mmCIF file of C-alpha atoms in Angstrom:
data_model
loop_
_atom_site.group_PDB
_atom_site.id
_atom_site.type_symbol
_atom_site.label_atom_id
_atom_site.label_comp_id
_atom_site.label_asym_id
_atom_site.label_seq_id
_atom_site.Cartn_x
_atom_site.Cartn_y
_atom_site.Cartn_z
ATOM 1 C CA MET A 1 -27.059 -37.833 -39.910
ATOM 2 C CA SER A 2 -27.002 -40.902 -42.273
ATOM 3 C CA GLY A 3 -23.464 -41.692 -41.281
ATOM 4 C CA TRP A 4 -24.565 -41.757 -37.575
ATOM 5 C CA CYS A 5 -27.450 -43.996 -38.478
ATOM 6 C CA ALA A 6 -25.194 -46.210 -40.433
ATOM 7 C CA ASN A 7 -22.633 -46.973 -37.642
ATOM 8 C CA GLN A 8 -24.749 -46.701 -34.479
ATOM 9 C CA TYR A 9 -25.295 -50.461 -34.531
ATOM 10 C CA VAL A 10 -21.569 -51.185 -34.880
ATOM 11 C CA SER A 11 -20.553 -50.460 -31.332
ATOM 12 C CA LEU A 12 -23.386 -52.599 -29.969
ATOM 13 C CA ILE A 13 -22.446 -55.815 -31.959
ATOM 14 C CA GLY A 14 -20.835 -57.344 -28.769
ATOM 15 C CA TRP A 15 -23.720 -56.091 -26.474
ATOM 16 C CA TYR A 16 -26.240 -57.821 -28.903
ATOM 17 C CA GLN A 17 -24.242 -60.992 -28.699
ATOM 18 C CA GLN A 18 -24.106 -60.941 -24.950
ATOM 19 C CA ASN A 19 -27.665 -59.381 -24.068
ATOM 20 C CA ARG A 20 -29.778 -60.567 -27.018
ATOM 21 C CA GLU A 21 -28.287 -63.837 -27.612
ATOM 22 C CA LEU A 22 -27.018 -63.262 -31.215
ATOM 23 C CA SER A 23 -24.249 -65.387 -32.483
ATOM 24 C CA GLU A 24 -21.206 -63.783 -33.949
ATOM 25 C CA PHE A 25 -22.466 -64.703 -37.466
ATOM 26 C CA THR A 26 -26.018 -63.460 -36.876
ATOM 27 C CA ALA A 27 -24.495 -60.238 -35.456
ATOM 28 C CA PHE A 28 -22.375 -59.595 -38.541
ATOM 29 C CA LEU A 29 -25.010 -60.794 -40.893
ATOM 30 C CA VAL A 30 -27.118 -57.919 -39.509
ATOM 31 C CA LEU A 31 -24.260 -55.519 -39.987
ATOM 32 C CA ALA A 32 -23.870 -56.570 -43.593
ATOM 33 C CA SER A 33 -27.641 -56.662 -44.468
ATOM 34 C CA TYR A 34 -27.252 -52.966 -44.719
ATOM 35 C CA VAL A 35 -25.584 -53.350 -48.103
ATOM 36 C CA ILE A 36 -28.915 -54.832 -49.495
ATOM 37 C CA GLY A 37 -30.425 -51.365 -49.245
ATOM 38 C CA LEU A 38 -27.348 -49.424 -49.945
ATOM 39 C CA LEU A 39 -25.975 -50.967 -53.215
ATOM 40 C CA PRO A 40 -29.167 -50.272 -55.414
ATOM 41 C CA MET A 41 -29.086 -46.649 -54.261
ATOM 42 C CA LEU A 42 -25.431 -46.326 -55.072
ATOM 43 C CA VAL A 43 -25.829 -47.786 -58.473
ATOM 44 C CA PHE A 44 -29.070 -45.948 -59.465
ATOM 45 C CA GLY A 45 -29.219 -43.016 -57.039
ATOM 46 C CA GLY A 46 -26.429 -41.104 -58.446
ATOM 47 C CA SER A 47 -27.999 -40.862 -61.825
ATOM 48 C CA TRP A 48 -31.275 -39.932 -60.377
ATOM 49 C CA ALA A 49 -29.608 -37.255 -58.252
ATOM 50 C CA ASP A 50 -27.732 -36.027 -61.356
ATOM 51 C CA LYS A 51 -30.998 -35.422 -63.080
ATOM 52 C CA ALA A 52 -33.475 -34.386 -60.315
ATOM 53 C CA GLY A 53 -31.033 -32.425 -58.033
ATOM 54 C CA ARG A 54 -29.263 -33.192 -54.742
ATOM 55 C CA LYS A 55 -31.716 -31.726 -52.225
ATOM 56 C CA PRO A 56 -34.592 -34.125 -52.944
ATOM 57 C CA PHE A 57 -32.488 -37.203 -52.540
ATOM 58 C CA THR A 58 -30.717 -35.774 -49.380
ATOM 59 C CA LEU A 59 -34.218 -35.349 -47.808
ATOM 60 C CA LEU A 60 -35.120 -38.921 -48.804
ATOM 61 C CA ALA A 61 -31.886 -40.035 -47.306
ATOM 62 C CA LEU A 62 -32.687 -38.510 -44.015
ATOM 63 C CA ALA A 63 -36.284 -39.912 -44.067
ATOM 64 C CA ALA A 64 -34.881 -43.510 -44.749
ATOM 65 C CA ALA A 65 -32.492 -43.121 -41.993
ATOM 66 C CA ILE A 66 -35.264 -42.065 -39.556
ATOM 67 C CA LEU A 67 -37.258 -45.184 -40.578
ATOM 68 C CA GLY A 68 -34.202 -47.260 -40.153
ATOM 69 C CA SER A 69 -33.608 -46.179 -36.529
ATOM 70 C CA GLY A 70 -37.318 -46.723 -35.747
ATOM 71 C CA MET A 71 -37.211 -50.363 -37.078
ATOM 72 C CA LEU A 72 -34.126 -51.012 -35.090
ATOM 73 C CA MET A 73 -35.922 -49.822 -31.939
ATOM 74 C CA LEU A 74 -38.272 -52.739 -32.461
ATOM 75 C CA GLY A 75 -35.330 -55.164 -32.652
ATOM 76 C CA ALA A 76 -36.073 -56.247 -29.046
ATOM 77 C CA GLU A 77 -39.314 -57.823 -30.369
ATOM 78 C CA THR A 78 -37.727 -60.102 -33.185
ATOM 79 C CA HIS A 79 -34.450 -60.039 -34.977
ATOM 80 C CA LEU A 80 -36.272 -59.495 -38.216
ATOM 81 C CA TRP A 81 -36.653 -55.792 -37.289
ATOM 82 C CA LEU A 82 -32.787 -55.496 -36.911
ATOM 83 C CA TYR A 83 -32.416 -56.688 -40.426
ATOM 84 C CA ALA A 84 -35.175 -54.429 -41.795
ATOM 85 C CA GLY A 85 -33.763 -51.412 -39.838
ATOM 86 C CA ARG A 86 -30.314 -52.081 -41.295
ATOM 87 C CA VAL A 87 -31.761 -52.289 -44.887
ATOM 88 C CA PHE A 88 -33.345 -48.938 -44.551
ATOM 89 C CA THR A 89 -30.173 -47.548 -43.038
ATOM 90 C CA GLY A 90 -28.427 -48.791 -46.191
ATOM 91 C CA ILE A 91 -30.984 -47.029 -48.457
ATOM 92 C CA GLY A 92 -30.485 -43.699 -46.576
ATOM 93 C CA MET A 93 -26.660 -44.107 -46.520
ATOM 94 C CA GLY A 94 -26.640 -44.806 -50.166
ATOM 95 C CA LEU A 95 -28.682 -41.804 -51.168
ATOM 96 C CA ALA A 96 -26.769 -39.549 -48.856
ATOM 97 C CA MET A 97 -23.452 -40.593 -50.298
ATOM 98 C CA VAL A 98 -24.373 -40.002 -53.906
ATOM 99 C CA ALA A 99 -26.623 -36.805 -53.366
ATOM 100 C CA ALA A 100 -24.993 -35.124 -50.461
ATOM 101 C CA THR A 101 -21.413 -35.788 -51.466
ATOM 102 C CA SER A 102 -22.103 -34.402 -54.906
ATOM 103 C CA TRP A 103 -23.985 -31.429 -53.261
ATOM 104 C CA ILE A 104 -20.936 -30.612 -51.227
ATOM 105 C CA LYS A 105 -18.668 -30.854 -54.118
ATOM 106 C CA GLU A 106 -20.772 -28.532 -56.323
ATOM 107 C CA LEU A 107 -21.040 -25.891 -53.489
ATOM 108 C CA SER A 108 -17.319 -26.019 -52.918
ATOM 109 C CA LEU A 109 -14.850 -23.685 -54.493
ATOM 110 C CA GLY A 110 -11.582 -25.144 -55.618
ATOM 111 C CA PRO A 111 -10.260 -28.750 -54.799
ATOM 112 C CA GLY A 112 -11.444 -28.885 -51.066
ATOM 113 C CA GLY A 113 -14.681 -30.628 -51.924
ATOM 114 C CA ALA A 114 -13.277 -34.095 -51.717
ATOM 115 C CA VAL A 115 -11.852 -33.184 -48.255
ATOM 116 C CA ARG A 116 -15.105 -31.769 -46.953
ATOM 117 C CA ALA A 117 -17.196 -34.677 -48.310
ATOM 118 C CA GLY A 118 -14.644 -37.285 -46.891
ATOM 119 C CA VAL A 119 -14.353 -35.654 -43.447
ATOM 120 C CA CYS A 120 -18.216 -35.285 -43.051
ATOM 121 C CA THR A 121 -18.613 -38.965 -44.184
ATOM 122 C CA SER A 122 -16.062 -40.066 -41.689
ATOM 123 C CA LEU A 123 -17.193 -37.775 -38.753
ATOM 124 C CA GLY A 124 -20.725 -39.131 -39.229
ATOM 125 C CA PHE A 125 -19.413 -42.854 -39.057
ATOM 126 C CA ALA A 126 -17.439 -41.909 -35.892
ATOM 127 C CA VAL A 127 -20.102 -39.965 -34.002
ATOM 128 C CA GLY A 128 -22.873 -42.641 -34.347
ATOM 129 C CA PRO A 129 -21.202 -45.511 -32.578
ATOM 130 C CA VAL A 130 -19.878 -43.347 -29.958
ATOM 131 C CA ILE A 131 -23.263 -41.828 -28.949
ATOM 132 C CA SER A 132 -24.887 -45.302 -29.105
ATOM 133 C CA GLY A 133 -22.175 -46.936 -27.009
ATOM 134 C CA VAL A 134 -22.211 -44.304 -24.295
ATOM 135 C CA LEU A 135 -26.126 -44.284 -24.073
ATOM 136 C CA VAL A 136 -26.331 -48.115 -23.996
ATOM 137 C CA GLY A 137 -23.428 -48.202 -21.498
ATOM 138 C CA ALA A 138 -25.457 -45.914 -19.261
ATOM 139 C CA THR A 139 -28.873 -47.201 -19.658
ATOM 140 C CA ASN A 140 -28.572 -50.625 -21.022
ATOM 141 C CA SER A 141 -31.114 -49.689 -23.769
ATOM 142 C CA PRO A 142 -30.358 -49.590 -27.383
ATOM 143 C CA GLU A 143 -33.760 -48.213 -27.972
ATOM 144 C CA LEU A 144 -32.875 -44.860 -26.441
ATOM 145 C CA ALA A 145 -29.671 -44.544 -28.623
ATOM 146 C CA TYR A 146 -31.897 -45.116 -31.813
ATOM 147 C CA LEU A 147 -34.451 -42.612 -30.402
ATOM 148 C CA SER A 148 -31.768 -39.870 -30.124
ATOM 149 C CA HIS A 149 -30.792 -40.477 -33.711
ATOM 150 C CA ILE A 150 -34.401 -39.956 -34.889
ATOM 151 C CA LEU A 151 -34.879 -36.654 -32.918
ATOM 152 C CA ALA A 152 -31.523 -35.264 -34.304
ATOM 153 C CA SER A 153 -32.370 -36.408 -37.736
ATOM 154 C CA LEU A 154 -35.840 -34.736 -37.626
ATOM 155 C CA ALA A 155 -34.162 -31.487 -36.728
ATOM 156 C CA TRP A 156 -31.645 -31.885 -39.485
ATOM 157 C CA LEU A 157 -34.432 -32.803 -41.968
ATOM 158 C CA VAL A 158 -36.184 -29.416 -41.194
ATOM 159 C CA LEU A 159 -32.838 -27.563 -41.699
ATOM 160 C CA VAL A 160 -32.144 -29.068 -45.111
ATOM 161 C CA LEU A 161 -35.625 -28.350 -46.137
ATOM 162 C CA PHE A 162 -34.972 -24.701 -46.249
ATOM 163 C CA GLN A 163 -31.636 -24.841 -47.903
ATOM 164 C CA PRO A 164 -31.317 -23.951 -51.646
ATOM 165 C CA ASP A 165 -30.420 -26.872 -54.119
ATOM 166 C CA ALA A 166 -27.246 -26.796 -55.932
ATOM 167 C CA PRO A 167 -27.482 -24.695 -59.272
ATOM 168 C CA ARG A 168 -28.370 -26.720 -62.328
ATOM 169 C CA ARG A 169 -26.108 -26.485 -65.315
ATOM 170 C CA ALA A 170 -28.922 -25.921 -67.901
ATOM 171 C CA HIS A 171 -26.488 -24.618 -70.488
ATOM 172 C CA MET A 172 -24.286 -27.743 -70.418
ATOM 173 C CA THR A 173 -24.573 -30.171 -73.483
ATOM 174 C CA ARG A 174 -24.570 -33.790 -72.901
ATOM 175 C CA GLN A 175 -21.169 -34.121 -74.612
ATOM 176 C CA ASP A 176 -19.628 -31.522 -72.245
ATOM 177 C CA GLY A 177 -21.090 -33.204 -69.214
ATOM 178 C CA ALA A 178 -20.202 -36.737 -69.834
ATOM 179 C CA THR A 179 -16.968 -38.598 -68.424
ATOM 180 C CA SER A 180 -14.576 -39.157 -71.045
ATOM 181 C CA ALA A 181 -13.472 -42.589 -72.088
ATOM 182 C CA GLU A 182 -9.897 -41.920 -71.000
ATOM 183 C CA ASN A 183 -11.190 -40.926 -67.483
ATOM 184 C CA MET A 184 -13.497 -43.987 -67.377
ATOM 185 C CA ARG A 185 -10.265 -46.041 -68.104
ATOM 186 C CA ILE A 186 -8.351 -44.408 -65.251
ATOM 187 C CA PHE A 187 -11.345 -45.006 -62.970
ATOM 188 C CA ARG A 188 -11.470 -48.800 -63.737
ATOM 189 C CA ARG A 189 -7.810 -49.431 -63.632
ATOM 190 C CA VAL A 190 -6.583 -47.148 -60.828
ATOM 191 C CA VAL A 191 -9.548 -46.311 -58.568
ATOM 192 C CA LEU A 192 -11.682 -49.416 -58.549
ATOM 193 C CA PRO A 193 -8.688 -51.962 -57.587
ATOM 194 C CA MET A 194 -8.334 -49.899 -54.297
ATOM 195 C CA ALA A 195 -12.023 -49.073 -53.650
ATOM 196 C CA PRO A 196 -12.915 -52.408 -51.652
ATOM 197 C CA TRP A 197 -10.284 -51.503 -48.969
ATOM 198 C CA VAL A 198 -11.876 -48.088 -48.091
ATOM 199 C CA PHE A 199 -14.579 -49.835 -45.935
ATOM 200 C CA GLY A 200 -12.727 -53.074 -45.756
ATOM 201 C CA LEU A 201 -10.203 -51.143 -43.452
ATOM 202 C CA ALA A 202 -13.003 -49.358 -41.524
ATOM 203 C CA THR A 203 -14.756 -52.623 -40.611
ATOM 204 C CA SER A 204 -11.574 -54.291 -39.967
ATOM 205 C CA GLY A 205 -10.599 -51.727 -37.475
ATOM 206 C CA PHE A 206 -13.841 -51.857 -35.557
ATOM 207 C CA ALA A 207 -15.411 -55.301 -36.283
ATOM 208 C CA VAL A 208 -12.470 -57.692 -37.180
ATOM 209 C CA VAL A 209 -10.307 -56.484 -34.348
ATOM 210 C CA THR A 210 -13.134 -56.760 -31.755
ATOM 211 C CA ALA A 211 -13.852 -60.286 -33.115
ATOM 212 C CA LEU A 212 -10.201 -61.372 -32.856
ATOM 213 C CA THR A 213 -9.833 -60.124 -29.385
ATOM 214 C CA GLY A 214 -13.293 -61.423 -28.168
ATOM 215 C CA GLY A 215 -12.660 -64.879 -29.516
ATOM 216 C CA GLY A 216 -16.063 -65.071 -31.230
ATOM 217 C CA GLU A 217 -17.859 -64.398 -27.984
ATOM 218 C CA GLY A 218 -18.218 -60.511 -28.583
ATOM 219 C CA ALA A 219 -16.038 -57.891 -27.105
ATOM 220 C CA SER A 220 -17.030 -55.597 -24.277
ATOM 221 C CA LEU A 221 -19.324 -52.590 -25.048
ATOM 222 C CA LEU A 222 -16.517 -50.185 -23.902
ATOM 223 C CA PHE A 223 -13.741 -51.856 -26.064
ATOM 224 C CA SER A 224 -16.136 -51.905 -29.061
ATOM 225 C CA THR A 225 -16.987 -48.386 -28.745
ATOM 226 C CA VAL A 226 -13.299 -47.351 -28.368
ATOM 227 C CA THR A 227 -12.231 -49.320 -31.466
ATOM 228 C CA VAL A 228 -14.974 -47.785 -33.569
ATOM 229 C CA ALA A 229 -14.122 -44.314 -32.212
ATOM 230 C CA LEU A 230 -10.383 -44.717 -32.966
ATOM 231 C CA THR A 231 -11.045 -46.137 -36.451
ATOM 232 C CA MET A 232 -13.488 -43.688 -37.753
ATOM 233 C CA GLY A 233 -12.014 -40.837 -35.716
ATOM 234 C CA MET A 234 -8.506 -41.370 -37.209
ATOM 235 C CA GLY A 235 -10.250 -41.642 -40.561
ATOM 236 C CA ALA A 236 -11.559 -38.216 -40.262
ATOM 237 C CA LEU A 237 -8.411 -36.578 -38.493
ATOM 238 C CA VAL A 238 -6.027 -37.971 -41.099
ATOM 239 C CA GLN A 239 -7.773 -36.546 -44.183
ATOM 240 C CA PRO A 240 -6.755 -32.773 -43.948
ATOM 241 C CA LEU A 241 -3.193 -34.012 -43.240
ATOM 242 C CA ALA A 242 -3.392 -36.500 -46.088
ATOM 243 C CA ARG A 243 -4.356 -33.791 -48.535
ATOM 244 C CA ARG A 244 -0.867 -32.178 -48.199
ATOM 245 C CA TRP A 245 0.644 -35.405 -49.388
ATOM 246 C CA ASP A 246 -1.363 -35.462 -52.577
ATOM 247 C CA ARG A 247 -0.055 -34.459 -55.976
ATOM 248 C CA PRO A 248 -1.836 -33.566 -59.002
ATOM 249 C CA ARG A 249 -1.772 -36.475 -61.725
ATOM 250 C CA SER A 250 -0.521 -39.010 -59.265
ATOM 251 C CA ALA A 251 -1.647 -42.107 -57.353
ATOM 252 C CA ARG A 252 0.369 -41.059 -54.205
ATOM 253 C CA LEU A 253 -2.545 -41.133 -51.685
ATOM 254 C CA LEU A 254 -3.745 -44.444 -53.034
ATOM 255 C CA VAL A 255 -0.322 -46.007 -52.671
ATOM 256 C CA ILE A 256 0.105 -44.580 -49.122
ATOM 257 C CA GLY A 257 -3.310 -45.804 -48.160
ATOM 258 C CA LEU A 258 -2.794 -49.202 -49.266
ATOM 259 C CA GLY A 259 0.551 -49.450 -47.654
ATOM 260 C CA THR A 260 -0.918 -48.339 -44.439
ATOM 261 C CA ALA A 261 -3.617 -50.897 -44.939
ATOM 262 C CA ILE A 262 -1.109 -53.694 -45.338
ATOM 263 C CA SER A 263 0.539 -52.518 -42.067
ATOM 264 C CA ALA A 264 -2.702 -52.606 -40.256
ATOM 265 C CA TYR A 265 -3.277 -56.057 -41.298
ATOM 266 C CA LEU A 266 0.229 -57.058 -40.364
ATOM 267 C CA VAL A 267 -0.522 -55.953 -36.859
ATOM 268 C CA MET A 268 -3.729 -57.943 -36.726
ATOM 269 C CA VAL A 269 -1.700 -61.223 -37.207
ATOM 270 C CA PRO A 270 -0.328 -61.097 -33.668
ATOM 271 C CA VAL A 271 -3.852 -59.861 -32.433
ATOM 272 C CA ALA A 272 -5.375 -63.083 -33.965
ATOM 273 C CA LEU A 273 -2.693 -65.207 -32.345
ATOM 274 C CA THR A 274 -2.860 -63.702 -28.903
ATOM 275 C CA GLY A 275 -6.010 -61.751 -28.493
ATOM 276 C CA SER A 276 -4.072 -58.784 -27.313
ATOM 277 C CA THR A 277 -6.282 -55.621 -26.814
ATOM 278 C CA THR A 278 -3.230 -53.321 -26.894
ATOM 279 C CA LEU A 279 -2.264 -54.466 -30.348
ATOM 280 C CA GLY A 280 -5.877 -54.429 -31.331
ATOM 281 C CA LEU A 281 -6.104 -50.762 -30.565
ATOM 282 C CA LEU A 282 -2.903 -50.061 -32.542
ATOM 283 C CA ALA A 283 -4.426 -51.985 -35.439
ATOM 284 C CA SER A 284 -7.628 -49.934 -35.187
ATOM 285 C CA VAL A 285 -5.654 -46.659 -35.377
ATOM 286 C CA LEU A 286 -3.718 -47.885 -38.504
ATOM 287 C CA ALA A 287 -6.983 -49.121 -40.117
ATOM 288 C CA GLY A 288 -8.561 -45.830 -39.487
ATOM 289 C CA CYS A 289 -5.645 -43.911 -40.964
ATOM 290 C CA ALA A 290 -5.680 -46.296 -44.046
ATOM 291 C CA ASN A 291 -9.416 -45.747 -44.248
ATOM 292 C CA GLY A 292 -9.238 -41.977 -44.239
ATOM 293 C CA ILE A 293 -6.355 -41.767 -46.706
ATOM 294 C CA LEU A 294 -8.044 -44.108 -49.210
ATOM 295 C CA LEU A 295 -11.340 -42.450 -48.922
ATOM 296 C CA LEU A 296 -9.773 -39.066 -49.594
ATOM 297 C CA GLY A 297 -7.615 -40.297 -52.317
ATOM 298 C CA GLY A 298 -10.279 -42.246 -54.074
ATOM 299 C CA LEU A 299 -13.064 -39.699 -53.888
ATOM 300 C CA GLY A 300 -10.726 -37.054 -55.028
ATOM 301 C CA GLN A 301 -9.872 -39.034 -58.138
ATOM 302 C CA VAL A 302 -13.642 -39.596 -58.698
ATOM 303 C CA LEU A 303 -14.601 -36.009 -58.447
ATOM 304 C CA ALA A 304 -11.748 -34.930 -60.834
ATOM 305 C CA LEU A 305 -12.412 -37.559 -63.365
ATOM 306 C CA ALA A 306 -16.199 -37.399 -63.422
ATOM 307 C CA GLY A 307 -17.973 -35.310 -66.041
ATOM 308 C CA PRO A 308 -20.009 -32.478 -64.508
ATOM 309 C CA ALA A 309 -23.338 -34.193 -65.575
ATOM 310 C CA GLU A 310 -22.184 -37.656 -63.992
ATOM 311 C CA VAL A 311 -20.682 -36.660 -60.680
ATOM 312 C CA GLY A 312 -23.389 -38.556 -58.655
ATOM 313 C CA LYS A 313 -23.314 -41.474 -61.149
ATOM 314 C CA LEU A 314 -19.461 -42.012 -60.859
ATOM 315 C CA THR A 315 -19.552 -41.360 -57.152
ATOM 316 C CA GLY A 316 -22.213 -44.047 -56.781
ATOM 317 C CA ARG A 317 -20.129 -46.635 -58.761
ATOM 318 C CA TYR A 318 -17.141 -45.871 -56.678
ATOM 319 C CA TYR A 319 -18.976 -46.350 -53.296
ATOM 320 C CA SER A 320 -20.726 -49.437 -54.491
ATOM 321 C CA VAL A 321 -17.243 -51.063 -54.937
ATOM 322 C CA CYS A 322 -16.044 -49.544 -51.732
ATOM 323 C CA TYR A 323 -18.769 -51.395 -49.730
ATOM 324 C CA ILE A 324 -17.590 -54.829 -51.047
ATOM 325 C CA GLY A 325 -15.137 -54.379 -47.940
ATOM 326 C CA PHE A 326 -18.139 -54.076 -45.714
ATOM 327 C CA LEU A 327 -18.530 -57.901 -45.883
ATOM 328 C CA THR A 328 -15.108 -58.498 -44.343
ATOM 329 C CA PRO A 329 -16.410 -59.151 -40.818
ATOM 330 C CA THR A 330 -19.211 -61.590 -42.055
ATOM 331 C CA MET A 331 -16.534 -63.517 -44.130
ATOM 332 C CA LEU A 332 -14.404 -63.762 -41.057
ATOM 333 C CA SER A 333 -17.327 -65.295 -38.945
ATOM 334 C CA LEU A 334 -17.688 -67.955 -41.760
ATOM 335 C CA TRP A 335 -14.068 -68.581 -41.985
ATOM 336 C CA ARG A 336 -13.862 -69.135 -38.284
ATOM 337 C CA TYR A 337 -15.950 -72.294 -38.707
ATOM 338 C CA GLN A 338 -13.303 -73.828 -40.784
ATOM 339 C CA ALA A 339 -9.960 -72.544 -40.079
ATOM 340 C CA ASP A 340 -7.908 -70.327 -37.856
ATOM 341 C CA PRO A 341 -8.581 -66.567 -38.162
ATOM 342 C CA VAL A 342 -4.935 -65.713 -38.585
ATOM 343 C CA TYR A 343 -4.955 -67.358 -42.042
ATOM 344 C CA PHE A 344 -7.834 -65.027 -43.039
ATOM 345 C CA ILE A 345 -5.796 -61.949 -42.069
ATOM 346 C CA VAL A 346 -2.905 -63.409 -44.087
ATOM 347 C CA LEU A 347 -5.272 -63.770 -47.047
ATOM 348 C CA LEU A 348 -6.320 -60.061 -46.727
ATOM 349 C CA ILE A 349 -2.759 -59.082 -46.582
ATOM 350 C CA LEU A 350 -2.099 -60.871 -49.984
ATOM 351 C CA LEU A 351 -5.251 -59.326 -51.642
ATOM 352 C CA CYS A 352 -4.477 -55.923 -50.484
ATOM 353 C CA SER A 353 -0.916 -56.328 -51.892
ATOM 354 C CA ILE A 354 -2.353 -57.260 -55.194
ATOM 355 C CA SER A 355 -4.554 -54.063 -55.129
ATOM 356 C CA LEU A 356 -1.297 -52.123 -54.496
ATOM 357 C CA VAL A 357 0.403 -53.648 -57.416
ATOM 358 C CA CYS A 358 -2.497 -52.854 -59.813
ATOM 359 C CA VAL A 359 -2.417 -49.303 -58.853
ATOM 360 C CA LEU A 360 1.349 -49.092 -59.081
ATOM 361 C CA ARG A 361 1.202 -50.539 -62.527
ATOM 362 C CA ASN A 362 -1.633 -48.187 -63.884
ATOM 363 C CA ARG A 363 -0.706 -45.002 -62.232
ATOM 364 C CA ARG A 364 1.042 -43.682 -65.319
ATOM 365 C CA LEU A 365 -2.418 -43.291 -66.876
ATOM 366 C CA LEU A 366 -2.949 -40.413 -64.467
ATOM 367 C CA LEU A 367 -0.325 -38.347 -66.421
ATOM 368 C CA ASN A 368 -2.957 -37.681 -69.044
ATOM 369 C CA PRO A 369 -6.317 -37.420 -67.763
ATOM 370 C CA GLN A 370 -9.059 -35.196 -68.834
ATOM 371 C CA VAL A 371 -10.055 -33.237 -65.676
ATOM 372 C CA HIS A 372 -13.498 -31.568 -65.621
ATOM 373 C CA HIS A 373 -13.382 -28.206 -63.617
ATOM 374 C CA PRO A 374 -16.503 -27.311 -61.916
ATOM 375 C CA ASP A 375 -16.177 -23.670 -62.578
ATOM 376 C CA THR A 376 -16.572 -24.012 -66.333
ATOM 377 C CA GLY A 377 -18.160 -27.352 -66.757
ATOM 378 C CA GLY A 378 -15.642 -27.791 -69.593
ATOM 379 C CA VAL A 379 -12.868 -30.491 -70.126
ATOM 380 C CA HIS A 380 -9.208 -29.547 -69.850
ATOM 381 C CA ASN A 381 -6.398 -31.962 -70.920
ATOM 382 C CA THR A 382 -3.776 -31.812 -68.013
ATOM 383 C CA SER A 383 -1.007 -33.723 -69.918
ATOM 384 C CA VAL A 384 2.438 -31.859 -70.015
ATOM 385 C CA GLY A 385 4.695 -31.175 -72.902
#
């Protein structure tokens, strides 16, 4: 529900430009204002959920998402409600990512927790804009789209209310539950360099592509809806397949994901030059694949490296860096005032290549991590020899 709320505005960006007279910069600034509410929840919410439990913060996430949709409904009165709605949407999404993701991991047996959490996240991101795009296309009323989310979220809130929380590890000592220094080193040197591209590719697939094809005037509602459905749909579909490519103690998924990301941006170069919608759709597919592979690879590393008492904390830190990439469309709109967008895409290719080099140089650290197993709460050294 929080993922639905987070992306329901995305497919309407062009509609707001054409029907509510938002400039490209304002429309993307509304999109990015979501980060204001999201980042504090990612930074602090994980630690709170580790201490107080997953269920209370999942309920708070749903409540914040409902408030966010309610404020977005008032956006016809003044654009300030759009900003406020997006901020509350960010609060809800931030809490959901650190609490619900950790909850799914703790209730999952074996290594499948990362796949389940990643697919749930991507599906929520994909469903929201499709529903909003279809409803607004049929009724020309975004308020109806936001109302549908409110009603669905209220039903989901009641369902979650009667679910048992994840079991607490009362017997665990602080030392057992902490993330080791070696694992934190891996997190900083291998995981964080690729993290901005997780949502950098998502927003590039559905927002940058539409901006490049629309020439700054906003793409059609149909094209916007299709690009976000392709991007986030591929992000969800690729994850079960990508899991088969993964190998223990390797950065294979991160390398494959960054390589796919570079290929997506390479396709966006001719999109920027020609405005081709066909190439734009191909770029969206590639960007979605990169998003799904990187989300799964990064989240899998985080859940393996985090100490049992710090799963939410490390997940929050990971996602807070991931969301740096959410600013990509806003940066493009500012760049367009000064230079040709094609040079912006070239810059993204260079920066993504630097991230790939960082991962390749530091992947040897994964040969000797201390992986925390959820069944015992203990720490096991997985080095060979």
